Short mmCIF file of C-alpha atoms and ligand atoms in Angstrom, two decimals:
data_model
loop_
_atom_site.label_atom_id
_atom_site.label_comp_id
_atom_site.label_asym_id
_atom_site.label_seq_id
_atom_site.Cartn_x
_atom_site.Cartn_y
_atom_site.Cartn_z
CA UNK A 1 26.38 -36.25 48.34
CA UNK A 2 22.73 -35.34 48.75
CA UNK A 3 23.49 -31.62 48.47
CA UNK A 4 25.36 -32.07 45.20
CA UNK A 5 22.39 -33.91 43.65
CA UNK A 6 20.01 -31.12 44.65
CA UNK A 7 22.43 -28.51 43.34
CA UNK A 8 22.63 -30.37 40.00
CA UNK A 9 18.84 -30.40 39.81
CA UNK A 10 18.71 -26.66 40.47
CA UNK A 11 21.33 -26.04 37.76
CA UNK A 12 19.32 -28.17 35.37
CA UNK A 13 16.09 -26.26 36.12
CA UNK A 14 17.84 -22.90 35.62
CA UNK A 15 19.42 -24.10 32.37
CA UNK A 16 16.10 -25.46 31.11
CA UNK A 17 14.27 -22.22 31.99
CA UNK A 18 16.81 -20.17 30.04
CA UNK A 19 16.30 -22.44 27.00
CA UNK A 20 12.53 -22.00 27.31
CA UNK A 21 12.86 -18.21 27.48
CA UNK A 22 15.14 -18.22 24.42
CA UNK A 23 12.69 -20.42 22.50
CA UNK A 24 9.96 -17.97 23.39
CA UNK A 25 11.57 -15.24 21.29
CA UNK A 26 13.91 -14.00 24.00
CA UNK A 27 10.92 -13.36 26.21
CA UNK A 28 9.77 -10.47 24.01
CA UNK A 29 6.16 -9.54 24.38
CA UNK A 30 3.76 -7.99 21.92
CA UNK A 31 2.29 -4.62 22.88
CA UNK A 32 -1.40 -5.48 22.59
CA UNK A 33 -3.64 -8.22 23.95
CA UNK A 34 -7.25 -7.27 23.39
CA UNK A 35 -10.26 -8.91 21.79
CA UNK A 36 -11.47 -7.83 18.33
CA UNK A 37 -14.92 -7.22 19.82
CA UNK A 38 -17.01 -8.86 17.10
CA UNK A 39 -17.91 -12.45 16.32
CA UNK A 40 -19.78 -14.57 13.80
CA UNK A 41 -19.96 -11.93 11.07
CA UNK A 42 -20.66 -13.39 7.63
CA UNK A 43 -18.38 -11.88 4.98
CA UNK A 44 -17.58 -12.82 1.39
CA UNK A 45 -14.17 -13.45 -0.13
CA UNK A 46 -13.03 -12.67 -3.71
CA UNK A 47 -14.75 -15.84 -4.96
CA UNK A 48 -18.04 -14.95 -3.19
CA UNK A 49 -17.47 -17.77 -0.69
CA UNK A 50 -18.67 -17.17 2.86
CA UNK A 51 -16.07 -16.40 5.50
CA UNK A 52 -17.13 -16.10 9.16
CA UNK A 53 -15.20 -13.29 10.78
CA UNK A 54 -13.14 -13.73 12.83
CA UNK A 55 -14.16 -17.30 13.70
CA UNK A 56 -12.99 -18.81 10.38
CA UNK A 57 -9.45 -17.68 11.17
CA UNK A 58 -9.22 -19.07 14.73
CA UNK A 59 -6.30 -21.44 15.20
CA UNK A 60 -4.18 -19.42 12.78
CA UNK A 61 -2.20 -16.23 13.10
CA UNK A 62 -4.03 -13.60 11.03
CA UNK A 63 -2.50 -10.55 9.40
CA UNK A 64 -5.41 -8.29 8.49
CA UNK A 65 -5.30 -4.97 6.65
CA UNK A 66 -7.94 -2.49 5.54
CA UNK A 67 -8.15 -1.16 1.99
CA UNK A 68 -10.38 0.07 -0.83
CA UNK A 69 -9.59 -0.82 -4.42
CA UNK A 70 -10.17 2.69 -5.83
CA UNK A 71 -7.14 3.83 -3.83
CA UNK A 72 -4.21 4.39 -6.20
CA UNK A 73 -1.43 5.09 -3.73
CA UNK A 74 -1.62 3.99 -0.08
CA UNK A 75 -3.66 0.77 -0.37
CA UNK A 76 -1.48 -0.67 -3.18
CA UNK A 77 1.55 0.07 -0.95
CA UNK A 78 -0.10 -1.78 1.95
CA UNK A 79 -1.05 -4.68 -0.34
CA UNK A 80 2.51 -4.90 -1.62
CA UNK A 81 3.79 -5.00 1.97
CA UNK A 82 1.38 -7.86 2.73
CA UNK A 83 2.79 -9.72 -0.29
CA UNK A 84 6.38 -9.08 0.86
CA UNK A 85 5.56 -10.42 4.35
CA UNK A 86 3.87 -13.47 2.79
CA UNK A 87 6.97 -14.14 0.65
CA UNK A 88 9.34 -13.72 3.59
CA UNK A 89 7.34 -16.17 5.75
CA UNK A 90 7.40 -18.71 2.91
CA UNK A 91 11.17 -18.33 2.63
CA UNK A 92 11.56 -18.90 6.36
CA UNK A 93 9.15 -21.86 6.26
CA UNK A 94 6.73 -20.26 8.70
CA UNK A 95 3.27 -21.66 8.15
CA UNK A 96 -0.07 -21.35 9.87
CA UNK A 97 -0.40 -17.64 8.99
CA UNK A 98 -3.37 -16.29 7.05
CA UNK A 99 -3.44 -12.96 5.19
CA UNK A 100 -6.64 -10.96 4.72
CA UNK A 101 -7.47 -7.58 3.20
CA UNK A 102 -10.84 -6.18 4.23
CA UNK A 103 -12.48 -3.48 2.11
CA UNK A 104 -13.93 -0.49 3.95
CA UNK A 105 -15.76 0.38 0.71
CA UNK A 106 -18.12 -2.63 0.40
CA UNK A 107 -20.56 -0.73 -1.83
CA UNK A 108 -18.04 -0.59 -4.67
CA UNK A 109 -15.72 -3.43 -3.67
CA UNK A 110 -17.77 -6.47 -4.65
CA UNK A 111 -16.10 -9.92 -4.58
CA UNK A 112 -15.36 -9.76 -8.33
CA UNK A 113 -13.79 -6.28 -8.06
CA UNK A 114 -11.61 -7.58 -5.21
CA UNK A 115 -10.59 -10.52 -7.38
CA UNK A 116 -9.66 -8.18 -10.24
CA UNK A 117 -7.60 -6.06 -7.82
CA UNK A 118 -5.81 -9.20 -6.56
CA UNK A 119 -5.32 -10.86 -9.94
CA UNK A 120 -3.59 -7.88 -11.56
CA UNK A 121 -1.10 -7.95 -8.64
CA UNK A 122 -0.55 -11.70 -8.97
CA UNK A 123 -1.72 -12.36 -5.42
CA UNK A 124 -0.88 -15.86 -4.19
CA UNK A 125 -4.29 -16.83 -2.82
CA UNK A 126 -3.02 -20.01 -1.10
CA UNK A 127 -3.16 -18.20 2.28
CA UNK A 128 -4.35 -14.75 1.19
CA UNK A 129 -7.96 -13.63 0.98
CA UNK A 130 -9.93 -10.47 0.32
CA UNK A 131 -13.03 -9.70 2.37
CA UNK A 132 -16.15 -7.65 1.77
CA UNK A 133 -19.68 -7.80 3.12
CA UNK A 134 -22.83 -5.98 4.13
CA UNK A 135 -22.13 -2.29 4.85
CA UNK A 136 -23.55 -2.55 8.38
CA UNK A 137 -21.38 -5.58 9.17
CA UNK A 138 -18.23 -3.96 7.82
CA UNK A 139 -19.05 -0.81 9.77
CA UNK A 140 -19.29 -2.71 13.04
CA UNK A 141 -15.93 -4.40 12.42
CA UNK A 142 -14.30 -1.04 11.56
CA UNK A 143 -15.75 0.60 14.68
CA UNK A 144 -14.53 -2.20 16.93
CA UNK A 145 -11.06 -2.22 15.39
CA UNK A 146 -10.68 1.59 15.40
CA UNK A 147 -10.51 1.96 11.61
CA UNK A 148 -11.76 5.24 10.16
CA UNK A 149 -12.81 5.58 6.52
CA UNK A 150 -14.53 8.79 5.49
CA UNK A 151 -15.70 9.26 1.89
CA UNK A 152 -14.67 12.58 0.33
CA UNK A 153 -16.37 14.82 -2.23
CA UNK A 154 -17.60 13.28 -5.47
CA UNK A 155 -16.38 14.56 -8.84
CA UNK A 156 -17.28 13.20 -12.27
CA UNK A 157 -15.25 12.01 -15.23
CA UNK A 158 -16.05 13.15 -18.82
CA UNK A 159 -18.33 10.15 -19.25
CA UNK A 160 -20.17 11.09 -16.07
CA UNK A 161 -18.77 8.33 -13.86
CA UNK A 162 -18.80 9.50 -10.24
CA UNK A 163 -15.40 9.46 -8.55
CA UNK A 164 -14.70 9.73 -4.84
CA UNK A 165 -11.92 8.72 -2.51
CA UNK A 166 -11.64 7.93 1.18
CA UNK A 167 -9.65 9.58 3.92
CA UNK A 168 -8.69 6.51 5.88
CA UNK A 169 -6.63 4.76 8.55
CA UNK A 170 -3.50 3.10 7.17
CA UNK A 171 -3.40 -0.16 9.10
CA UNK A 172 -2.18 -3.73 9.23
CA UNK A 173 -3.32 -5.60 12.37
CA UNK A 174 -1.74 -8.74 13.81
CA UNK A 175 -4.26 -11.14 15.36
CA UNK A 176 -3.28 -14.30 17.24
CA UNK A 177 -4.74 -17.82 17.10
CA UNK A 178 -7.28 -16.96 19.80
CA UNK A 179 -8.58 -13.98 17.82
CA UNK A 180 -6.88 -11.31 19.92
CA UNK A 181 -5.25 -8.16 18.55
CA UNK A 182 -1.52 -8.32 19.38
CA UNK A 183 0.02 -5.49 17.35
CA UNK A 184 -0.83 -2.76 14.82
CA UNK A 185 1.33 -1.23 12.07
CA UNK A 186 1.20 1.59 9.49
CA UNK A 187 0.09 -0.48 6.51
CA UNK A 188 1.89 1.44 3.76
CA UNK A 189 5.08 1.95 5.78
CA UNK A 190 5.23 -1.36 7.66
CA UNK A 191 8.71 -2.72 8.47
CA UNK A 192 8.54 -6.18 6.84
CA UNK A 193 11.12 -7.82 9.12
CA UNK A 194 9.55 -6.35 12.28
CA UNK A 195 6.16 -7.85 11.36
CA UNK A 196 7.80 -11.20 10.55
CA UNK A 197 9.57 -11.12 13.94
CA UNK A 198 6.27 -10.45 15.73
CA UNK A 199 4.70 -13.39 13.90
CA UNK A 200 7.61 -15.55 15.11
CA UNK A 201 6.96 -14.47 18.70
CA UNK A 202 3.40 -15.78 18.33
CA UNK A 203 4.83 -19.11 17.11
CA UNK A 204 3.07 -21.97 15.35
CA UNK B 1 27.54 34.27 -40.11
CA UNK B 2 26.98 30.59 -40.85
CA UNK B 3 29.29 29.78 -37.97
CA UNK B 4 27.31 31.99 -35.64
CA UNK B 5 24.03 30.39 -36.73
CA UNK B 6 25.35 26.89 -36.13
CA UNK B 7 26.61 27.86 -32.68
CA UNK B 8 23.20 29.27 -31.87
CA UNK B 9 21.54 26.08 -33.14
CA UNK B 10 23.79 23.90 -30.97
CA UNK B 11 23.12 26.12 -27.97
CA UNK B 12 19.42 25.82 -28.64
CA UNK B 13 19.52 22.02 -28.88
CA UNK B 14 21.51 21.73 -25.71
CA UNK B 15 19.48 24.28 -23.80
CA UNK B 16 18.71 23.06 -20.30
CA UNK B 17 15.32 21.47 -19.94
CA UNK B 18 12.60 20.28 -17.70
CA UNK B 19 13.47 16.62 -17.08
CA UNK B 20 11.16 13.77 -16.13
CA UNK B 21 13.04 10.62 -15.10
CA UNK B 22 12.33 7.09 -13.85
CA UNK B 23 8.64 7.22 -14.69
CA UNK B 24 6.61 4.19 -13.59
CA UNK B 25 2.97 3.29 -13.15
CA UNK B 26 1.16 0.92 -10.81
CA UNK B 27 -0.65 -2.08 -12.28
CA UNK B 28 -4.44 -1.72 -12.31
CA UNK B 29 -7.41 -3.17 -14.16
CA UNK B 30 -9.71 -1.44 -16.65
CA UNK B 31 -12.25 0.74 -14.83
CA UNK B 32 -10.00 1.13 -11.78
CA UNK B 33 -7.39 3.73 -10.80
CA UNK B 34 -3.63 3.90 -10.94
CA UNK B 35 -0.81 6.34 -10.22
CA UNK B 36 2.24 7.63 -12.09
CA UNK B 37 5.51 8.30 -10.24
CA UNK B 38 8.71 9.99 -11.47
CA UNK B 39 11.45 12.49 -10.64
CA UNK B 40 10.82 16.00 -11.93
CA UNK B 41 13.93 18.13 -12.36
CA UNK B 42 13.97 21.75 -13.42
CA UNK B 43 17.22 22.28 -15.32
CA UNK B 44 16.10 25.59 -16.80
CA UNK B 45 17.10 28.93 -15.35
CA UNK B 46 13.54 29.87 -14.42
CA UNK B 47 10.82 28.77 -12.08
CA UNK B 48 8.19 26.85 -14.03
CA UNK B 49 4.75 25.48 -13.25
CA UNK B 50 3.27 22.06 -13.98
CA UNK B 51 -0.26 22.80 -15.15
CA UNK B 52 -1.57 19.40 -16.18
CA UNK B 53 -0.77 15.89 -17.33
CA UNK B 54 -2.75 13.96 -19.92
CA UNK B 55 -2.85 10.33 -21.00
CA UNK B 56 -5.05 8.34 -23.39
CA UNK B 57 -5.30 5.42 -20.90
CA UNK B 58 -7.54 7.14 -18.32
CA UNK B 59 -10.82 9.05 -18.35
CA UNK B 60 -9.41 11.60 -15.94
CA UNK B 61 -5.83 12.51 -15.02
CA UNK B 62 -5.06 14.72 -12.01
CA UNK B 63 -2.00 15.72 -10.02
CA UNK B 64 -2.51 14.60 -6.41
CA UNK B 65 -0.73 14.66 -3.10
CA UNK B 66 -1.22 12.09 -0.34
CA UNK B 67 -1.18 13.68 3.10
CA UNK B 68 -0.94 12.08 6.53
CA UNK B 69 -3.27 13.95 8.88
CA UNK B 70 -2.90 12.54 12.38
CA UNK B 71 -2.64 9.01 11.03
CA UNK B 72 -5.45 9.43 8.50
CA UNK B 73 -4.37 9.23 4.87
CA UNK B 74 -5.92 11.84 2.64
CA UNK B 75 -5.56 12.73 -1.05
CA UNK B 76 -5.81 16.24 -2.41
CA UNK B 77 -5.77 17.50 -5.98
CA UNK B 78 -2.87 19.86 -6.77
CA UNK B 79 -4.17 22.31 -9.38
CA UNK B 80 -0.73 23.63 -10.29
CA UNK B 81 2.73 22.89 -8.98
CA UNK B 82 5.63 25.38 -9.03
CA UNK B 83 9.12 24.00 -9.65
CA UNK B 84 12.07 26.30 -8.86
CA UNK B 85 15.18 26.24 -11.00
CA UNK B 86 17.47 23.35 -9.99
CA UNK B 87 14.68 21.89 -7.88
CA UNK B 88 13.92 18.16 -7.96
CA UNK B 89 10.43 17.11 -6.97
CA UNK B 90 10.00 13.40 -6.38
CA UNK B 91 6.62 11.96 -7.22
CA UNK B 92 6.76 8.87 -5.02
CA UNK B 93 4.39 6.47 -3.21
CA UNK B 94 2.77 8.15 -0.22
CA UNK B 95 3.33 11.68 -1.59
CA UNK B 96 2.88 13.40 -4.95
CA UNK B 97 1.45 11.25 -7.72
CA UNK B 98 -0.33 11.69 -11.01
CA UNK B 99 -3.62 9.96 -10.55
CA UNK B 100 -5.09 7.93 -13.42
CA UNK B 101 -8.82 7.72 -12.82
CA UNK B 102 -11.07 5.14 -14.53
CA UNK B 103 -8.60 3.33 -16.75
CA UNK B 104 -9.75 2.57 -20.28
CA UNK B 105 -7.71 -0.64 -20.37
CA UNK B 106 -5.77 -3.03 -18.12
CA UNK B 107 -2.30 -1.84 -17.12
CA UNK B 108 -0.25 -5.01 -16.68
CA UNK B 109 3.34 -5.24 -15.48
CA UNK B 110 5.80 -4.49 -18.28
CA UNK B 111 3.37 -2.47 -20.41
CA UNK B 112 4.22 1.09 -21.48
CA UNK B 113 2.00 4.12 -21.00
CA UNK B 114 2.31 7.47 -22.75
CA UNK B 115 1.84 10.82 -21.03
CA UNK B 116 2.03 14.47 -21.98
CA UNK B 117 3.12 16.97 -19.34
CA UNK B 118 2.15 20.63 -19.75
CA UNK B 119 4.33 23.34 -18.23
CA UNK B 120 3.66 27.09 -18.28
CA UNK B 121 7.06 27.93 -19.80
CA UNK B 122 8.57 24.67 -21.05
CA UNK B 123 5.35 23.73 -22.83
CA UNK B 124 4.58 20.11 -23.73
CA UNK B 125 6.84 17.22 -22.75
CA UNK B 126 6.14 13.64 -23.77
CA UNK B 127 6.95 10.88 -21.29
CA UNK B 128 6.73 7.08 -21.50
CA UNK B 129 6.29 5.16 -18.25
CA UNK B 130 6.61 1.44 -17.53
CA UNK B 131 4.03 -0.49 -15.50
CA UNK B 132 5.60 -2.18 -12.45
CA UNK B 133 4.29 -5.34 -10.81
CA UNK B 134 3.01 -3.64 -7.61
CU1 CU C 1 -4.57 10.31 -5.83
#
């Protein structure tokens, strides 16, 4: 009698554990778990409102990518991927995720330029923000997050406008609610469903 | 004689050409940059060279290639591009593109943009591209 009760309890515990593991995304783990390495940095969004990085995003999953708006090819691809991920999450009713695109060209990418870049792409700003800031602050974030952005040679247009481009890291970074880096992707070539799955592993 | 002339005329009209298909442009605001993508197909019986592309919508138009150098994305100008006979070169995101620098007006989704391509042998070819939403 007694033995059967204990056995039932053991079965129940095993069954319950399996359910828990399944709920946890089949026990999959994300490859990274390291701090961003910066705190309390004052940045500006596309409306010139202050955003404290990364503190303002704590408590939410953050998908952060790095761009400059003069980029005609790679950064628009990355931005489009961010939009596709945002749409997919909406379809699957996954909330509590924030999207951010940080410029590594703060000298040219002022808040209003970032807004123009977003508006022409019909960005849904409900949980999507652009970030710029003081050059020294941006530099310290880039250094800590291993993002390289090297300006190239300057040429001039007929009207004398200087033109230069960056050689840069192509990156989308997944950051969890506690502000830790959990995964990194090629921004322009990111696999939309893989990123969505990783976000699911992090949960609400 | 008239028959021969008309045959020659038909042959001339149907002579294989340099083809530019599926041309599209990224949306971008006035003062910013965009890119043109397309399929370039050399249907002639000779190798030809793309020398330049022009458009009234940008201050500067250049042929570029995006390169991935150990994870760093870099753009280089391509001064001239050889196209072998029967070769198809895809100008696609992350690779070759025609760069539109300092736009003179907004390029919004659905708008049309005119271009002129200049080839060494085939000469001028006019192309109209549509602006996509991304
Ligand atoms: Cu380019």
